[in-house]
Coordinates of C-alpha atoms and ligand atoms in Angstrom, one line a residue:
M57 CA -15.4 -260.1 83.7
V58 CA -18.7 -258.7 83.9
Y59 CA -19.0 -254.8 83.6
K60 CA -21.9 -253.1 85.2
A61 CA -23.4 -249.7 84.8
L62 CA -26.1 -247.8 86.8
T63 CA -28.4 -245.4 85.0
I64 CA -30.5 -242.9 87.4
A65 CA -32.9 -241.4 85.0
G66 CA -36.8 -241.1 84.3
S67 CA -38.9 -244.1 83.6
D68 CA -40.5 -243.6 79.8
S69 CA -43.7 -245.7 79.7
G70 CA -43.0 -246.2 75.6
G71 CA -39.7 -247.4 75.8
G72 CA -37.8 -244.8 73.6
A73 CA -36.1 -242.8 76.3
G74 CA -35.0 -242.9 79.8
I75 CA -34.2 -245.7 81.9
Q76 CA -35.8 -248.1 79.3
A77 CA -33.4 -246.6 76.5
D78 CA -30.4 -247.2 78.4
L79 CA -30.9 -250.8 80.0
K80 CA -31.6 -251.5 76.1
T81 CA -28.1 -250.2 75.4
F82 CA -26.4 -251.4 77.9
Q83 CA -27.6 -254.8 77.3
E84 CA -26.7 -254.7 73.6
L85 CA -23.5 -253.5 74.6
E86 CA -22.9 -256.6 77.0
V87 CA -22.9 -254.3 80.1
F88 CA -25.5 -255.3 82.9
G89 CA -27.7 -252.5 83.4
M90 CA -28.7 -251.3 86.9
S91 CA -31.3 -248.7 87.5
A92 CA -32.2 -245.7 90.1
I93 CA -35.8 -244.3 88.8
T94 CA -36.3 -240.6 89.6
A95 CA -39.7 -240.0 88.2
V96 CA -42.0 -242.1 86.4
T97 CA -43.4 -240.6 83.2
A98 CA -46.6 -241.6 81.1
Q99 CA -45.1 -241.2 77.8
N100 CA -45.5 -242.6 74.1
T101 CA -44.4 -241.5 70.4
L102 CA -46.9 -238.4 70.6
G103 CA -45.7 -237.0 73.8
V104 CA -45.4 -236.9 77.6
Q105 CA -48.9 -237.2 79.5
G106 CA -47.8 -237.3 82.9
V107 CA -44.7 -236.9 85.1
Y108 CA -44.7 -238.3 88.8
P109 CA -41.4 -237.7 90.8
L110 CA -40.6 -240.0 92.9
P111 CA -39.7 -239.4 97.0
L112 CA -36.3 -238.3 97.6
E113 CA -36.0 -241.7 100.0
A114 CA -36.8 -243.8 97.2
V115 CA -34.3 -242.5 95.0
A116 CA -31.7 -242.7 97.7
Q117 CA -32.6 -246.4 98.5
Q118 CA -32.3 -247.5 95.0
I119 CA -28.9 -246.2 94.4
D120 CA -27.8 -247.6 98.1
S121 CA -29.4 -250.9 97.1
V122 CA -27.6 -251.1 93.9
V123 CA -24.0 -249.7 95.0
V124 CA -23.5 -251.4 98.0
D125 CA -23.9 -255.1 96.2
L126 CA -23.4 -254.6 92.9
R127 CA -21.0 -251.5 92.7
P128 CA -21.2 -250.1 89.0
H129 CA -18.0 -249.7 86.8
A130 CA -20.1 -246.4 85.3
V131 CA -23.2 -244.2 86.2
K132 CA -25.4 -242.3 83.7
T133 CA -27.7 -239.9 85.0
G134 CA -30.5 -238.6 82.8
M135 CA -33.9 -237.0 84.0
L136 CA -33.2 -235.5 87.4
F137 CA -36.4 -233.2 87.6
S138 CA -36.0 -231.2 90.6
S139 CA -32.8 -229.3 92.2
S140 CA -33.7 -231.7 95.3
I141 CA -33.0 -234.9 93.5
I142 CA -29.8 -233.5 91.7
H143 CA -28.5 -232.5 95.3
L144 CA -29.5 -236.2 96.9
V145 CA -27.6 -237.7 93.5
A146 CA -24.3 -235.3 93.7
S147 CA -24.1 -236.6 97.5
K148 CA -24.5 -240.0 97.0
I149 CA -22.0 -240.0 94.3
K150 CA -19.8 -238.5 96.5
E151 CA -21.1 -240.9 99.4
H152 CA -20.0 -244.2 97.7
Q153 CA -17.1 -242.3 95.7
L154 CA -18.8 -243.4 92.3
Q155 CA -16.7 -243.2 89.0
N156 CA -16.9 -242.7 85.4
I157 CA -20.1 -240.3 85.7
V158 CA -21.8 -239.6 82.9
V159 CA -24.3 -236.6 83.3
D160 CA -26.9 -236.2 80.2
P161 CA -28.4 -232.8 81.1
V162 CA -32.2 -234.1 80.1
M163 CA -34.4 -230.7 80.4
I164 CA -37.0 -230.8 77.7
A165 CA -38.7 -233.9 75.5
K166 CA -39.0 -233.7 72.1
G167 CA -42.4 -232.9 72.6
G168 CA -41.5 -229.9 74.4
A169 CA -42.6 -231.4 78.0
P170 CA -40.3 -230.1 80.8
L171 CA -38.3 -233.0 82.6
L172 CA -36.1 -230.5 84.5
Q173 CA -37.6 -227.9 86.6
K174 CA -36.2 -224.4 86.0
E175 CA -35.0 -223.4 89.0
A176 CA -33.0 -226.9 88.8
I177 CA -30.4 -225.6 86.3
A178 CA -27.8 -223.8 88.9
S179 CA -27.8 -227.0 91.1
L180 CA -27.2 -228.9 87.9
K181 CA -24.1 -226.7 87.3
S182 CA -23.0 -226.2 91.0
E183 CA -23.5 -229.6 92.4
L184 CA -23.6 -232.4 89.9
L185 CA -21.3 -230.7 86.7
P186 CA -18.1 -230.4 89.0
L187 CA -18.5 -234.6 89.8
A188 CA -18.8 -235.0 86.2
D189 CA -16.3 -237.3 84.1
V190 CA -18.7 -236.5 80.9
I191 CA -21.3 -234.1 80.2
T192 CA -23.5 -234.8 76.6
P193 CA -25.7 -231.6 76.0
N194 CA -27.5 -231.2 73.0
I195 CA -27.1 -227.5 71.1
P196 CA -30.4 -226.0 73.3
E197 CA -29.2 -227.6 76.8
A198 CA -25.7 -226.3 76.2
E199 CA -27.1 -222.8 75.4
V200 CA -29.2 -222.6 78.5
L201 CA -26.0 -224.1 80.6
T202 CA -23.6 -221.8 79.2
G203 CA -26.2 -218.8 78.4
M204 CA -24.2 -218.3 75.2
E205 CA -26.2 -218.1 72.1
I206 CA -24.9 -221.2 69.9
R207 CA -25.0 -220.9 65.9
T208 CA -21.7 -222.1 64.5
I209 CA -19.3 -224.5 65.0
D210 CA -16.8 -222.2 66.7
D211 CA -19.8 -221.2 69.1
R212 CA -20.3 -224.7 70.0
K213 CA -16.3 -225.1 71.0
E214 CA -16.9 -221.8 72.7
A215 CA -19.4 -223.5 74.6
A216 CA -17.6 -226.8 75.6
K217 CA -14.7 -224.5 76.9
A218 CA -17.0 -222.6 79.2
L219 CA -18.7 -226.4 80.4
H220 CA -15.3 -227.9 80.8
Q221 CA -14.4 -224.4 83.2
L222 CA -17.3 -226.1 85.2
G223 CA -15.1 -228.9 86.7
V224 CA -16.6 -231.7 83.7
N225 CA -13.2 -233.6 82.6
Y226 CA -14.9 -234.2 79.2
V227 CA -17.9 -232.5 77.0
V228 CA -19.4 -234.4 74.4
M229 CA -21.7 -231.6 72.2
K230 CA -24.3 -233.5 70.1
G231 CA -25.2 -231.7 66.8
G232 CA -28.6 -233.1 66.4
H233 CA -29.9 -230.0 66.5
G234 CA -27.7 -228.1 64.2
D235 CA -28.6 -226.9 60.7
G236 CA -27.4 -228.6 57.2
E237 CA -27.1 -231.7 56.1
Q238 CA -24.2 -233.0 58.1
L239 CA -24.2 -233.6 61.9
V240 CA -21.1 -232.8 63.6
D241 CA -20.5 -234.0 67.4
L242 CA -17.7 -232.7 69.2
L243 CA -15.8 -234.2 72.1
Y244 CA -13.4 -231.8 73.9
D245 CA -10.7 -232.9 76.5
G246 CA -9.7 -229.4 77.9
V247 CA -6.8 -229.6 75.3
R248 CA -8.2 -230.7 71.9
F249 CA -11.6 -231.1 70.0
Y250 CA -12.2 -234.3 67.7
E251 CA -15.3 -234.4 65.9
W252 CA -17.4 -236.8 64.2
V253 CA -19.4 -236.1 61.1
S254 CA -22.1 -237.7 59.8
P255 CA -25.1 -237.2 57.3
R256 CA -28.6 -235.9 58.7
I257 CA -30.8 -239.3 58.2
E258 CA -34.2 -238.0 57.3
T259 CA -36.5 -239.6 59.8
K260 CA -39.2 -238.4 62.3
H261 CA -38.3 -241.9 64.4
T262 CA -35.6 -240.0 66.6
H263 CA -37.1 -240.5 70.1
G264 CA -34.5 -241.2 72.8
T265 CA -31.4 -240.6 70.7
G266 CA -29.6 -238.7 73.2
C267 CA -30.3 -241.2 76.2
T268 CA -29.1 -244.1 73.8
F269 CA -26.1 -241.7 72.8
A270 CA -24.8 -241.1 76.1
A271 CA -26.1 -244.7 77.7
A272 CA -23.8 -245.8 74.6
I273 CA -20.9 -243.5 76.1
T274 CA -21.4 -244.9 79.6
A275 CA -21.3 -248.6 78.8
Q276 CA -18.1 -248.2 77.0
L277 CA -16.4 -246.6 79.9
A278 CA -17.7 -249.1 82.3
K279 CA -15.6 -251.6 80.1
G280 CA -12.7 -249.4 80.2
K281 CA -12.3 -247.8 77.1
T282 CA -11.0 -244.4 76.7
I283 CA -13.2 -241.4 75.9
Y284 CA -12.4 -241.5 72.5
E285 CA -13.1 -245.1 71.7
A286 CA -16.7 -244.7 73.9
V287 CA -18.1 -241.9 71.7
D288 CA -16.8 -243.5 68.5
T289 CA -18.9 -246.9 69.3
A290 CA -21.7 -244.5 70.5
K291 CA -21.7 -242.9 67.3
Q292 CA -22.1 -245.9 65.1
F293 CA -24.2 -247.5 68.0
I294 CA -26.6 -244.4 67.4
Q295 CA -26.3 -244.1 63.5
A296 CA -27.3 -247.9 63.1
A297 CA -30.1 -247.1 65.4
I298 CA -31.7 -244.5 63.7
E299 CA -30.9 -245.7 60.1
D300 CA -32.5 -249.1 60.7
E301 CA -36.0 -247.4 61.9
L302 CA -38.5 -249.7 63.7
G303 CA -41.1 -247.4 62.4
I304 CA -43.5 -247.7 65.3
G305 CA -46.1 -245.5 67.1
Q306 CA -48.2 -242.6 65.6
G307 CA -45.6 -239.8 66.7
H308 CA -41.7 -239.5 66.7
G309 CA -41.0 -243.6 67.1
P310 CA -38.2 -244.6 69.2
T311 CA -34.7 -245.9 67.9
N312 CA -33.6 -249.6 66.9
H313 CA -31.4 -250.7 70.1
W314 CA -30.8 -254.2 67.9
A315 CA -29.5 -252.4 64.7
F316 CA -25.7 -252.2 66.0
R317 CA -25.5 -255.5 67.6
R318 CA -27.1 -257.4 64.1
R319 CA -24.6 -254.9 61.8
Q320 CA -21.7 -257.0 63.8
R321 CA -22.7 -260.5 62.7
Ligands
ADP869 N1 -31.5 -237.1 62.1 C1 -30.1 -237.5 62.5 N2 -29.5 -238.2 61.7 C2 -28.0 -239.0 62.2 N3 -28.2 -238.8 63.5 C3 -28.6 -237.9 64.3 C4 -29.9 -237.3 64.2 N4 -30.6 -237.0 65.1 C5 -29.6 -236.9 65.9 N5 -28.2 -237.9 65.6 C6 -27.5 -237.9 66.3 O1 -28.3 -238.7 67.8 C7 -27.2 -238.4 69.0 C8 -28.2 -237.5 69.8 O2 -28.2 -236.1 69.0 P1 -29.4 -235.1 69.6 O3 -30.3 -234.9 68.5 O4 -28.4 -233.8 69.5 O5 -29.2 -235.1 71.2 P2 -31.0 -235.2 71.8 O6 -31.6 -236.3 71.6 O7 -30.8 -235.4 73.3 O8 -31.6 -234.0 71.6 C9 -26.0 -237.5 68.6 O9 -25.1 -238.2 68.0 C10 -26.6 -236.7 66.8 O10 -25.8 -236.9 66.1
LIG870 C1 -38.0 -240.3 81.0 C2 -37.0 -239.7 79.9 N1 -35.8 -239.3 80.1 C3 -35.5 -238.4 79.2 C4 -36.0 -238.0 77.7 C5 -35.3 -237.3 76.7 O1 -34.8 -238.3 76.3 P1 -34.0 -237.6 74.5 O2 -33.2 -238.8 74.3 O3 -33.5 -236.4 74.8 O4 -35.0 -237.8 73.8 P2 -36.1 -236.7 73.0 O5 -37.1 -236.8 74.2 O6 -35.4 -235.9 72.5 O7 -36.9 -237.4 72.2 C6 -37.2 -238.6 77.8 N2 -38.0 -238.2 76.6 N3 -38.2 -239.2 78.8

């Protein structure tokens, strides 16, 4: 059986985040990766130098081309940039009855560059989230989506419940932006919370952690794993990718996408 996953996201020319991180992660987890590019960014470890959204027709055609011939077992969305692209992606998910939809609600790059227009947040909440199986916000993204201030673990749990109310089956709240030496990632399935607690790795090379983590979840769902199993593997994948740093670039370097595979030997 060949498992297949589609990423609908922006291109990161520097190769650490976006489409490039997603495809590398799919490949490392032995899932055939396919892409529909929403925007091209000129980007490196120092920041984002340019953002060029693609015409709606180009995004639509890429999704149609992939789906009619190579139907994916799971779909991840990343940088969607505008409300018109979100509207299009939501209508394509419905039209093609796509399954295992993982929404990484990418808003701002680590350097501060906006990757989603402010006016698109309403469309993300009303049009895309009700179709999502999984959402993977970091803490600032969860604050924007819920309008809540998130300080404590209890705040994160309240925010996860609020996101679940928007129609998402599973909320995976990433803990990279929390305080302290321990990171806490949370999974909420509508009934129970599951926690992954791990030591914070001291490094500046964390560009693309969110994309890589969500892509690993998507790959595992494509293989038919449960959400708990998928998050568990994704956590091991990102932990290895941050620990075995490549140390490339002059700024915030990419994570190491082959580290997890090498540890399996
Ligand atoms: N310094 C770090 N050490 C260990 N794990 C990290 C570190 N930074 C992020 N992570 C992990 O990487 C994943 C992505 O987290 P986060 O940084 O919150 O997302 P984003 O890149 O979207 O801002 C999470 O599983 C988080 O726990
Ligand atoms: C094209 C593109 N998509 C997404 C991001 C953000 O990725 P993320 O994994 O959240 O990593 P950081 O930007 O936080 O390093 C991006 N930069 N570019």
